[in-house]
């Protein structure tokens, strides 16, 4: 179970690379993933020393029209009422693949697959998170510490607030190239600093009808990809029966 929950956390963290949840939460999410099997610890914060005033930092150049457009595309994604998506996330145990059905006012249903492993399935419905592997009995993880961590990650990954902090494209990002993709979308290749300030790193966004068709970005073990479809369609979630 702990193994499956750790993979579940890796799956959610992959979503944060693509605009689900604030960029400022990315480090927290990654730390939460690493701490799934770790006991809670108490730490103290160091006392900050007064700093000497410095000269004002020159204003950063305004983002290009292409970057502004891509930021709007990602905001559009955060405002749709429903969609389906496929994801692949490389890990040390192989490539994790997943399918999700997302209904903004209803919740989320996801399936996770790892080569040689039993399929895991998850529902997020309000504050409840249901989980099972294979055809085992559904369990409600909401009251368990690991379940609470997973729920927090899901809530962050699928933030209902579409604001500037939720967009994984910085104003300083640059477009390296634009081309026509065989899938009928316009492919943008961009470069920007990583969320931790290091970098730069490249990512790709393919756009059609002002919404992403797929996104690619580097993860810890390779390229993470998410593909989207069925925007704003009538998706029915079938909550599990838990006694």
PDB file of C-alpha atoms in Angstrom:
ATOM      1  CA  UNK A   1       0.000   0.000   0.000  1.00  0.00           C
ATOM      2  CA  UNK A   2       2.760   2.457   0.889  1.00  0.00           C
ATOM      3  CA  UNK A   3       4.442   1.697  -2.457  1.00  0.00           C
ATOM      4  CA  UNK A   4       1.216   2.484  -4.326  1.00  0.00           C
ATOM      5  CA  UNK A   5       0.658   5.686  -2.350  1.00  0.00           C
ATOM      6  CA  UNK A   6       4.182   6.854  -3.138  1.00  0.00           C
ATOM      7  CA  UNK A   7       3.524   6.286  -6.852  1.00  0.00           C
ATOM      8  CA  UNK A   8       0.226   8.127  -6.445  1.00  0.00           C
ATOM      9  CA  UNK A   9       2.101  11.084  -4.987  1.00  0.00           C
ATOM     10  CA  UNK A  10       4.558  11.021  -7.910  1.00  0.00           C
ATOM     11  CA  UNK A  11       1.581  11.089 -10.275  1.00  0.00           C
ATOM     12  CA  UNK A  12       0.117  14.140  -8.544  1.00  0.00           C
ATOM     13  CA  UNK A  13       3.485  15.898  -8.500  1.00  0.00           C
ATOM     14  CA  UNK A  14       3.654  15.411 -12.263  1.00  0.00           C
ATOM     15  CA  UNK A  15       0.414  17.356 -12.557  1.00  0.00           C
ATOM     16  CA  UNK A  16       1.883  20.326 -10.696  1.00  0.00           C
ATOM     17  CA  UNK A  17       4.373  20.740 -13.537  1.00  0.00           C
ATOM     18  CA  UNK A  18       1.515  21.746 -15.796  1.00  0.00           C
ATOM     19  CA  UNK A  19      -0.366  24.458 -13.990  1.00  0.00           C
ATOM     20  CA  UNK A  20      -2.354  22.431 -11.464  1.00  0.00           C
ATOM     21  CA  UNK A  21      -1.610  24.194  -8.207  1.00  0.00           C
ATOM     22  CA  UNK A  22       0.589  27.186  -7.525  1.00  0.00           C
ATOM     23  CA  UNK A  23       4.234  27.183  -8.495  1.00  0.00           C
ATOM     24  CA  UNK A  24       5.076  28.264  -4.970  1.00  0.00           C
ATOM     25  CA  UNK A  25       3.646  24.925  -3.774  1.00  0.00           C
ATOM     26  CA  UNK A  26       5.836  22.781  -6.048  1.00  0.00           C
ATOM     27  CA  UNK A  27       8.659  22.443  -3.542  1.00  0.00           C
ATOM     28  CA  UNK A  28       6.171  21.573  -0.850  1.00  0.00           C
ATOM     29  CA  UNK A  29       4.564  18.935  -3.042  1.00  0.00           C
ATOM     30  CA  UNK A  30       7.905  17.332  -3.851  1.00  0.00           C
ATOM     31  CA  UNK A  31       8.829  17.306  -0.175  1.00  0.00           C
ATOM     32  CA  UNK A  32       5.470  15.757   0.642  1.00  0.00           C
ATOM     33  CA  UNK A  33       6.118  12.989  -1.871  1.00  0.00           C
ATOM     34  CA  UNK A  34       9.480  12.199  -0.307  1.00  0.00           C
ATOM     35  CA  UNK A  35       7.937  12.200   3.162  1.00  0.00           C
ATOM     36  CA  UNK A  36       5.094   9.757   2.452  1.00  0.00           C
ATOM     37  CA  UNK A  37       6.885   7.023   4.380  1.00  0.00           C
ATOM     38  CA  UNK A  38       8.737   9.300   6.783  1.00  0.00           C
ATOM     39  CA  UNK A  39       7.624  10.038  10.369  1.00  0.00           C
ATOM     40  CA  UNK A  40       6.641  13.575  11.218  1.00  0.00           C
ATOM     41  CA  UNK A  41       9.399  15.705  12.691  1.00  0.00           C
ATOM     42  CA  UNK A  42       9.510  19.060  14.403  1.00  0.00           C
ATOM     43  CA  UNK A  43      11.883  21.710  13.148  1.00  0.00           C
ATOM     44  CA  UNK A  44      12.685  25.261  14.176  1.00  0.00           C
ATOM     45  CA  UNK A  45      13.073  28.170  11.826  1.00  0.00           C
ATOM     46  CA  UNK A  46      16.367  30.077  11.904  1.00  0.00           C
ATOM     47  CA  UNK A  47      16.265  33.697  13.011  1.00  0.00           C
ATOM     48  CA  UNK A  48      16.716  36.001  10.055  1.00  0.00           C
ATOM     49  CA  UNK A  49      19.396  38.638  10.428  1.00  0.00           C
ATOM     50  CA  UNK A  50      18.688  42.206   9.353  1.00  0.00           C
ATOM     51  CA  UNK A  51      19.819  42.859   5.818  1.00  0.00           C
ATOM     52  CA  UNK A  52      21.495  45.938   4.442  1.00  0.00           C
ATOM     53  CA  UNK A  53      19.283  47.890   2.036  1.00  0.00           C
ATOM     54  CA  UNK A  54      20.307  47.434  -1.575  1.00  0.00           C
ATOM     55  CA  UNK A  55      19.655  49.324  -4.757  1.00  0.00           C
ATOM     56  CA  UNK A  56      16.304  48.623  -6.444  1.00  0.00           C
ATOM     57  CA  UNK A  57      16.396  45.800  -8.979  1.00  0.00           C
ATOM     58  CA  UNK A  58      15.787  47.002 -12.536  1.00  0.00           C
ATOM     59  CA  UNK A  59      12.346  46.138 -13.871  1.00  0.00           C
ATOM     60  CA  UNK A  60      12.197  42.911 -15.870  1.00  0.00           C
ATOM     61  CA  UNK A  61      11.331  43.201 -19.560  1.00  0.00           C
ATOM     62  CA  UNK A  62       7.680  42.754 -20.453  1.00  0.00           C
ATOM     63  CA  UNK A  63       6.674  39.252 -21.608  1.00  0.00           C
ATOM     64  CA  UNK A  64       6.238  38.719 -25.335  1.00  0.00           C
ATOM     65  CA  UNK A  65       2.798  38.435 -26.916  1.00  0.00           C
ATOM     66  CA  UNK A  66       3.357  34.686 -27.418  1.00  0.00           C
ATOM     67  CA  UNK A  67       4.138  34.165 -23.727  1.00  0.00           C
ATOM     68  CA  UNK A  68       1.078  36.181 -22.710  1.00  0.00           C
ATOM     69  CA  UNK A  69      -1.006  33.989 -25.009  1.00  0.00           C
ATOM     70  CA  UNK A  70       0.381  30.760 -23.526  1.00  0.00           C
ATOM     71  CA  UNK A  71      -0.297  32.025 -20.008  1.00  0.00           C
ATOM     72  CA  UNK A  72      -3.899  32.665 -21.049  1.00  0.00           C
ATOM     73  CA  UNK A  73      -4.116  29.151 -22.529  1.00  0.00           C
ATOM     74  CA  UNK A  74      -3.115  27.695 -19.158  1.00  0.00           C
ATOM     75  CA  UNK A  75      -5.623  29.918 -17.369  1.00  0.00           C
ATOM     76  CA  UNK A  76      -8.288  28.626 -19.759  1.00  0.00           C
ATOM     77  CA  UNK A  77      -7.398  25.073 -18.714  1.00  0.00           C
ATOM     78  CA  UNK A  78      -7.911  25.994 -15.064  1.00  0.00           C
ATOM     79  CA  UNK A  79     -11.385  27.294 -15.881  1.00  0.00           C
ATOM     80  CA  UNK A  80     -12.888  24.411 -17.878  1.00  0.00           C
ATOM     81  CA  UNK A  81     -15.613  22.487 -16.072  1.00  0.00           C
ATOM     82  CA  UNK A  82     -14.409  19.022 -17.089  1.00  0.00           C
ATOM     83  CA  UNK A  83     -11.839  17.100 -19.126  1.00  0.00           C
ATOM     84  CA  UNK A  84     -10.112  13.763 -19.585  1.00  0.00           C
ATOM     85  CA  UNK A  85      -6.344  13.420 -19.658  1.00  0.00           C
ATOM     86  CA  UNK A  86      -3.586  10.855 -20.091  1.00  0.00           C
ATOM     87  CA  UNK A  87      -0.217  11.131 -18.384  1.00  0.00           C
ATOM     88  CA  UNK A  88       3.166   9.434 -18.465  1.00  0.00           C
ATOM     89  CA  UNK A  89       5.684  10.026 -15.664  1.00  0.00           C
ATOM     90  CA  UNK A  90       9.111   8.309 -15.782  1.00  0.00           C
ATOM     91  CA  UNK A  91      10.210   6.912 -12.429  1.00  0.00           C
ATOM     92  CA  UNK A  92      12.996   4.710 -11.089  1.00  0.00           C
ATOM     93  CA  UNK A  93      10.596   1.739 -11.272  1.00  0.00           C
ATOM     94  CA  UNK A  94       9.526   2.345 -14.869  1.00  0.00           C
ATOM     95  CA  UNK A  95       7.130   4.703 -16.606  1.00  0.00           C
ATOM     96  CA  UNK A  96       4.012   5.441 -14.605  1.00  0.00           C
ATOM     97  CA  UNK A  97       0.973   5.970 -16.838  1.00  0.00           C
ATOM     98  CA  UNK A  98      -2.327   7.388 -15.746  1.00  0.00           C
ATOM     99  CA  UNK A  99      -5.802   8.312 -16.928  1.00  0.00           C
ATOM    100  CA  UNK A 100      -7.915  10.925 -15.203  1.00  0.00           C
ATOM    101  CA  UNK A 101     -11.483  12.152 -15.464  1.00  0.00           C
ATOM    102  CA  UNK A 102     -11.887  15.555 -13.886  1.00  0.00           C
ATOM    103  CA  UNK A 103     -15.155  17.334 -13.063  1.00  0.00           C
ATOM    104  CA  UNK A 104     -14.549  20.654 -11.361  1.00  0.00           C
ATOM    105  CA  UNK A 105     -17.753  20.611  -9.331  1.00  0.00           C
ATOM    106  CA  UNK A 106     -17.775  16.838  -8.864  1.00  0.00           C
ATOM    107  CA  UNK A 107     -14.300  15.473  -8.218  1.00  0.00           C
ATOM    108  CA  UNK A 108     -11.748  13.267  -9.907  1.00  0.00           C
ATOM    109  CA  UNK A 109     -11.324   9.640 -10.930  1.00  0.00           C
ATOM    110  CA  UNK A 110      -7.857   8.362 -11.790  1.00  0.00           C
ATOM    111  CA  UNK A 111      -6.191   5.075 -12.696  1.00  0.00           C
ATOM    112  CA  UNK A 112      -2.442   4.499 -12.313  1.00  0.00           C
ATOM    113  CA  UNK A 113      -0.367   1.817 -14.017  1.00  0.00           C
ATOM    114  CA  UNK A 114       3.255   0.780 -13.592  1.00  0.00           C
ATOM    115  CA  UNK A 115       4.807  -2.049 -15.668  1.00  0.00           C
ATOM    116  CA  UNK A 116       4.655  -5.304 -13.725  1.00  0.00           C
ATOM    117  CA  UNK A 117       2.427  -3.804 -11.036  1.00  0.00           C
ATOM    118  CA  UNK A 118      -1.288  -4.069 -10.278  1.00  0.00           C
ATOM    119  CA  UNK A 119      -3.352  -1.108 -11.447  1.00  0.00           C
ATOM    120  CA  UNK A 120      -4.256   1.386  -8.724  1.00  0.00           C
ATOM    121  CA  UNK A 121      -7.421   3.460  -8.760  1.00  0.00           C
ATOM    122  CA  UNK A 122      -8.354   6.617  -6.892  1.00  0.00           C
ATOM    123  CA  UNK A 123     -11.386   8.859  -6.415  1.00  0.00           C
ATOM    124  CA  UNK A 124     -11.271  12.342  -4.919  1.00  0.00           C
ATOM    125  CA  UNK A 125     -14.752  13.476  -3.886  1.00  0.00           C
ATOM    126  CA  UNK A 126     -14.829  16.576  -1.724  1.00  0.00           C
ATOM    127  CA  UNK A 127     -12.635  15.853   1.291  1.00  0.00           C
ATOM    128  CA  UNK A 128     -12.817  12.081   0.783  1.00  0.00           C
ATOM    129  CA  UNK A 129     -10.125  10.141  -1.055  1.00  0.00           C
ATOM    130  CA  UNK A 130     -10.877   6.516  -1.949  1.00  0.00           C
ATOM    131  CA  UNK A 131      -8.144   4.144  -3.059  1.00  0.00           C
ATOM    132  CA  UNK A 132      -7.733   0.526  -4.145  1.00  0.00           C
ATOM    133  CA  UNK A 133      -5.303  -1.705  -6.013  1.00  0.00           C
ATOM    134  CA  UNK A 134      -6.591  -4.170  -8.595  1.00  0.00           C
ATOM    135  CA  UNK A 135     -10.022  -5.436  -7.574  1.00  0.00           C
ATOM    136  CA  UNK A 136      -9.423  -5.105  -3.844  1.00  0.00           C
ATOM    137  CA  UNK A 137     -11.933  -3.453  -1.526  1.00  0.00           C
ATOM    138  CA  UNK A 138     -12.142   0.327  -1.680  1.00  0.00           C
ATOM    139  CA  UNK A 139     -10.766   2.088   1.380  1.00  0.00           C
ATOM    140  CA  UNK A 140     -11.320   5.670   2.479  1.00  0.00           C
ATOM    141  CA  UNK A 141      -7.924   7.188   3.242  1.00  0.00           C
ATOM    142  CA  UNK A 142      -9.273  10.516   4.475  1.00  0.00           C
ATOM    143  CA  UNK A 143      -8.591   9.762   8.149  1.00  0.00           C
ATOM    144  CA  UNK A 144      -5.141   8.224   7.591  1.00  0.00           C
ATOM    145  CA  UNK A 145      -1.967  10.386   7.633  1.00  0.00           C
ATOM    146  CA  UNK A 146      -0.886   9.172   4.184  1.00  0.00           C
ATOM    147  CA  UNK A 147      -4.398   9.747   2.869  1.00  0.00           C
ATOM    148  CA  UNK A 148      -4.426  13.291   4.207  1.00  0.00           C
ATOM    149  CA  UNK A 149      -1.115  13.966   2.439  1.00  0.00           C
ATOM    150  CA  UNK A 150      -2.501  12.584  -0.816  1.00  0.00           C
ATOM    151  CA  UNK A 151      -5.671  14.665  -0.460  1.00  0.00           C
ATOM    152  CA  UNK A 152      -3.618  17.812   0.174  1.00  0.00           C
ATOM    153  CA  UNK A 153      -1.573  17.115  -2.949  1.00  0.00           C
ATOM    154  CA  UNK A 154      -4.710  16.559  -5.017  1.00  0.00           C
ATOM    155  CA  UNK A 155      -6.296  19.752  -3.717  1.00  0.00           C
ATOM    156  CA  UNK A 156      -3.154  21.672  -4.647  1.00  0.00           C
ATOM    157  CA  UNK A 157      -2.815  19.941  -8.015  1.00  0.00           C
ATOM    158  CA  UNK A 158      -6.416  20.757  -8.949  1.00  0.00           C
ATOM    159  CA  UNK A 159      -6.691  24.246  -7.537  1.00  0.00           C
ATOM    160  CA  UNK A 160      -9.988  25.923  -8.310  1.00  0.00           C
ATOM    161  CA  UNK A 161      -8.310  29.330  -8.445  1.00  0.00           C
ATOM    162  CA  UNK A 162      -7.042  30.407 -11.848  1.00  0.00           C
ATOM    163  CA  UNK A 163      -4.712  33.285 -11.077  1.00  0.00           C
ATOM    164  CA  UNK A 164      -1.211  34.328 -12.077  1.00  0.00           C
ATOM    165  CA  UNK A 165       0.433  32.197  -9.385  1.00  0.00           C
ATOM    166  CA  UNK A 166      -1.266  29.092 -10.812  1.00  0.00           C
ATOM    167  CA  UNK A 167       0.364  29.417 -14.232  1.00  0.00           C
ATOM    168  CA  UNK A 168       3.649  27.479 -14.724  1.00  0.00           C
ATOM    169  CA  UNK A 169       4.921  29.995 -17.289  1.00  0.00           C
ATOM    170  CA  UNK A 170       6.902  32.962 -16.008  1.00  0.00           C
ATOM    171  CA  UNK A 171       6.866  36.417 -17.547  1.00  0.00           C
ATOM    172  CA  UNK A 172      10.566  35.982 -18.325  1.00  0.00           C
ATOM    173  CA  UNK A 173       9.978  32.812 -20.382  1.00  0.00           C
ATOM    174  CA  UNK A 174      11.046  32.913 -24.026  1.00  0.00           C
ATOM    175  CA  UNK A 175       9.617  31.163 -27.071  1.00  0.00           C
ATOM    176  CA  UNK A 176      12.314  29.217 -28.926  1.00  0.00           C
ATOM    177  CA  UNK A 177      10.150  28.006 -31.766  1.00  0.00           C
ATOM    178  CA  UNK A 178       6.616  27.600 -33.121  1.00  0.00           C
ATOM    179  CA  UNK A 179       5.613  24.821 -35.511  1.00  0.00           C
ATOM    180  CA  UNK A 180       2.605  22.879 -36.793  1.00  0.00           C
ATOM    181  CA  UNK A 181       2.101  19.564 -35.006  1.00  0.00           C
ATOM    182  CA  UNK A 182       0.680  16.448 -36.749  1.00  0.00           C
ATOM    183  CA  UNK A 183      -2.092  16.396 -34.133  1.00  0.00           C
ATOM    184  CA  UNK A 184      -3.452  19.613 -35.602  1.00  0.00           C
ATOM    185  CA  UNK A 185      -2.234  21.900 -32.835  1.00  0.00           C
ATOM    186  CA  UNK A 186       0.347  24.688 -32.760  1.00  0.00           C
ATOM    187  CA  UNK A 187       3.490  23.559 -30.933  1.00  0.00           C
ATOM    188  CA  UNK A 188       5.331  26.133 -28.814  1.00  0.00           C
ATOM    189  CA  UNK A 189       8.790  25.330 -27.435  1.00  0.00           C
ATOM    190  CA  UNK A 190       9.730  27.635 -24.566  1.00  0.00           C
ATOM    191  CA  UNK A 191      12.597  28.066 -22.131  1.00  0.00           C
ATOM    192  CA  UNK A 192      12.524  29.491 -18.622  1.00  0.00           C
ATOM    193  CA  UNK A 193      14.201  29.121 -15.251  1.00  0.00           C
ATOM    194  CA  UNK A 194      13.118  26.232 -13.054  1.00  0.00           C
ATOM    195  CA  UNK A 195      10.737  26.911 -10.178  1.00  0.00           C
ATOM    196  CA  UNK A 196      13.658  26.703  -7.721  1.00  0.00           C
ATOM    197  CA  UNK A 197      15.481  29.499  -9.564  1.00  0.00           C
ATOM    198  CA  UNK A 198      17.925  27.238 -11.379  1.00  0.00           C
ATOM    199  CA  UNK A 199      17.773  26.318 -15.025  1.00  0.00           C
ATOM    200  CA  UNK A 200      17.038  27.093 -17.699  1.00  0.00           C
ATOM    201  CA  UNK A 201      14.819  24.256 -18.865  1.00  0.00           C
ATOM    202  CA  UNK A 202      12.770  23.685 -22.001  1.00  0.00           C
ATOM    203  CA  UNK A 203       9.139  22.615 -22.188  1.00  0.00           C
ATOM    204  CA  UNK A 204       6.540  22.303 -24.930  1.00  0.00           C
ATOM    205  CA  UNK A 205       2.881  23.251 -25.172  1.00  0.00           C
ATOM    206  CA  UNK A 206       0.711  22.286 -28.140  1.00  0.00           C
ATOM    207  CA  UNK A 207      -2.374  24.502 -28.458  1.00  0.00           C
ATOM    208  CA  UNK A 208      -5.678  24.195 -30.310  1.00  0.00           C
ATOM    209  CA  UNK A 209      -8.797  26.305 -29.800  1.00  0.00           C
ATOM    210  CA  UNK A 210      -7.001  28.227 -27.033  1.00  0.00           C
ATOM    211  CA  UNK A 211      -6.567  25.087 -24.902  1.00  0.00           C
ATOM    212  CA  UNK A 212      -3.624  22.698 -24.522  1.00  0.00           C
ATOM    213  CA  UNK A 213      -3.657  19.441 -26.499  1.00  0.00           C
ATOM    214  CA  UNK A 214      -0.535  18.178 -24.762  1.00  0.00           C
ATOM    215  CA  UNK A 215       2.317  19.443 -22.611  1.00  0.00           C
ATOM    216  CA  UNK A 216       5.831  18.126 -22.069  1.00  0.00           C
ATOM    217  CA  UNK A 217       8.301  19.127 -19.362  1.00  0.00           C
ATOM    218  CA  UNK A 218      11.390  17.558 -17.773  1.00  0.00           C
ATOM    219  CA  UNK A 219      10.883  15.621 -14.546  1.00  0.00           C
ATOM    220  CA  UNK A 220      13.384  14.028 -12.183  1.00  0.00           C
ATOM    221  CA  UNK A 221      13.603  10.812 -14.233  1.00  0.00           C
ATOM    222  CA  UNK A 222      12.745  12.024 -17.741  1.00  0.00           C
ATOM    223  CA  UNK A 223      10.123  13.836 -19.789  1.00  0.00           C
ATOM    224  CA  UNK A 224       6.662  14.069 -18.240  1.00  0.00           C
ATOM    225  CA  UNK A 225       3.776  14.347 -20.708  1.00  0.00           C
ATOM    226  CA  UNK A 226       0.092  15.142 -20.224  1.00  0.00           C
ATOM    227  CA  UNK A 227      -2.437  14.950 -23.082  1.00  0.00           C
ATOM    228  CA  UNK A 228      -5.924  16.460 -22.817  1.00  0.00           C
ATOM    229  CA  UNK A 229      -9.275  15.764 -24.476  1.00  0.00           C
ATOM    230  CA  UNK A 230     -13.054  16.003 -23.962  1.00  0.00           C
ATOM    231  CA  UNK A 231     -13.082  19.540 -22.580  1.00  0.00           C
ATOM    232  CA  UNK A 232     -16.378  20.693 -21.042  1.00  0.00           C
ATOM    233  CA  UNK A 233     -18.159  17.422 -21.825  1.00  0.00           C
ATOM    234  CA  UNK A 234     -20.685  15.617 -19.639  1.00  0.00           C
ATOM    235  CA  UNK A 235     -18.476  13.288 -17.582  1.00  0.00           C
ATOM    236  CA  UNK A 236     -20.212  11.064 -15.045  1.00  0.00           C
ATOM    237  CA  UNK A 237     -18.226   9.934 -12.016  1.00  0.00           C
ATOM    238  CA  UNK A 238     -19.361   6.740 -10.314  1.00  0.00           C
ATOM    239  CA  UNK A 239     -18.342   6.963  -6.647  1.00  0.00           C
ATOM    240  CA  UNK A 240     -17.266   3.660  -5.093  1.00  0.00           C
ATOM    241  CA  UNK A 241     -19.453   1.892  -2.570  1.00  0.00           C
ATOM    242  CA  UNK A 242     -17.642   1.883   0.763  1.00  0.00           C
ATOM    243  CA  UNK A 243     -19.281   0.256   3.778  1.00  0.00           C
TER     244      UNK A 243
END
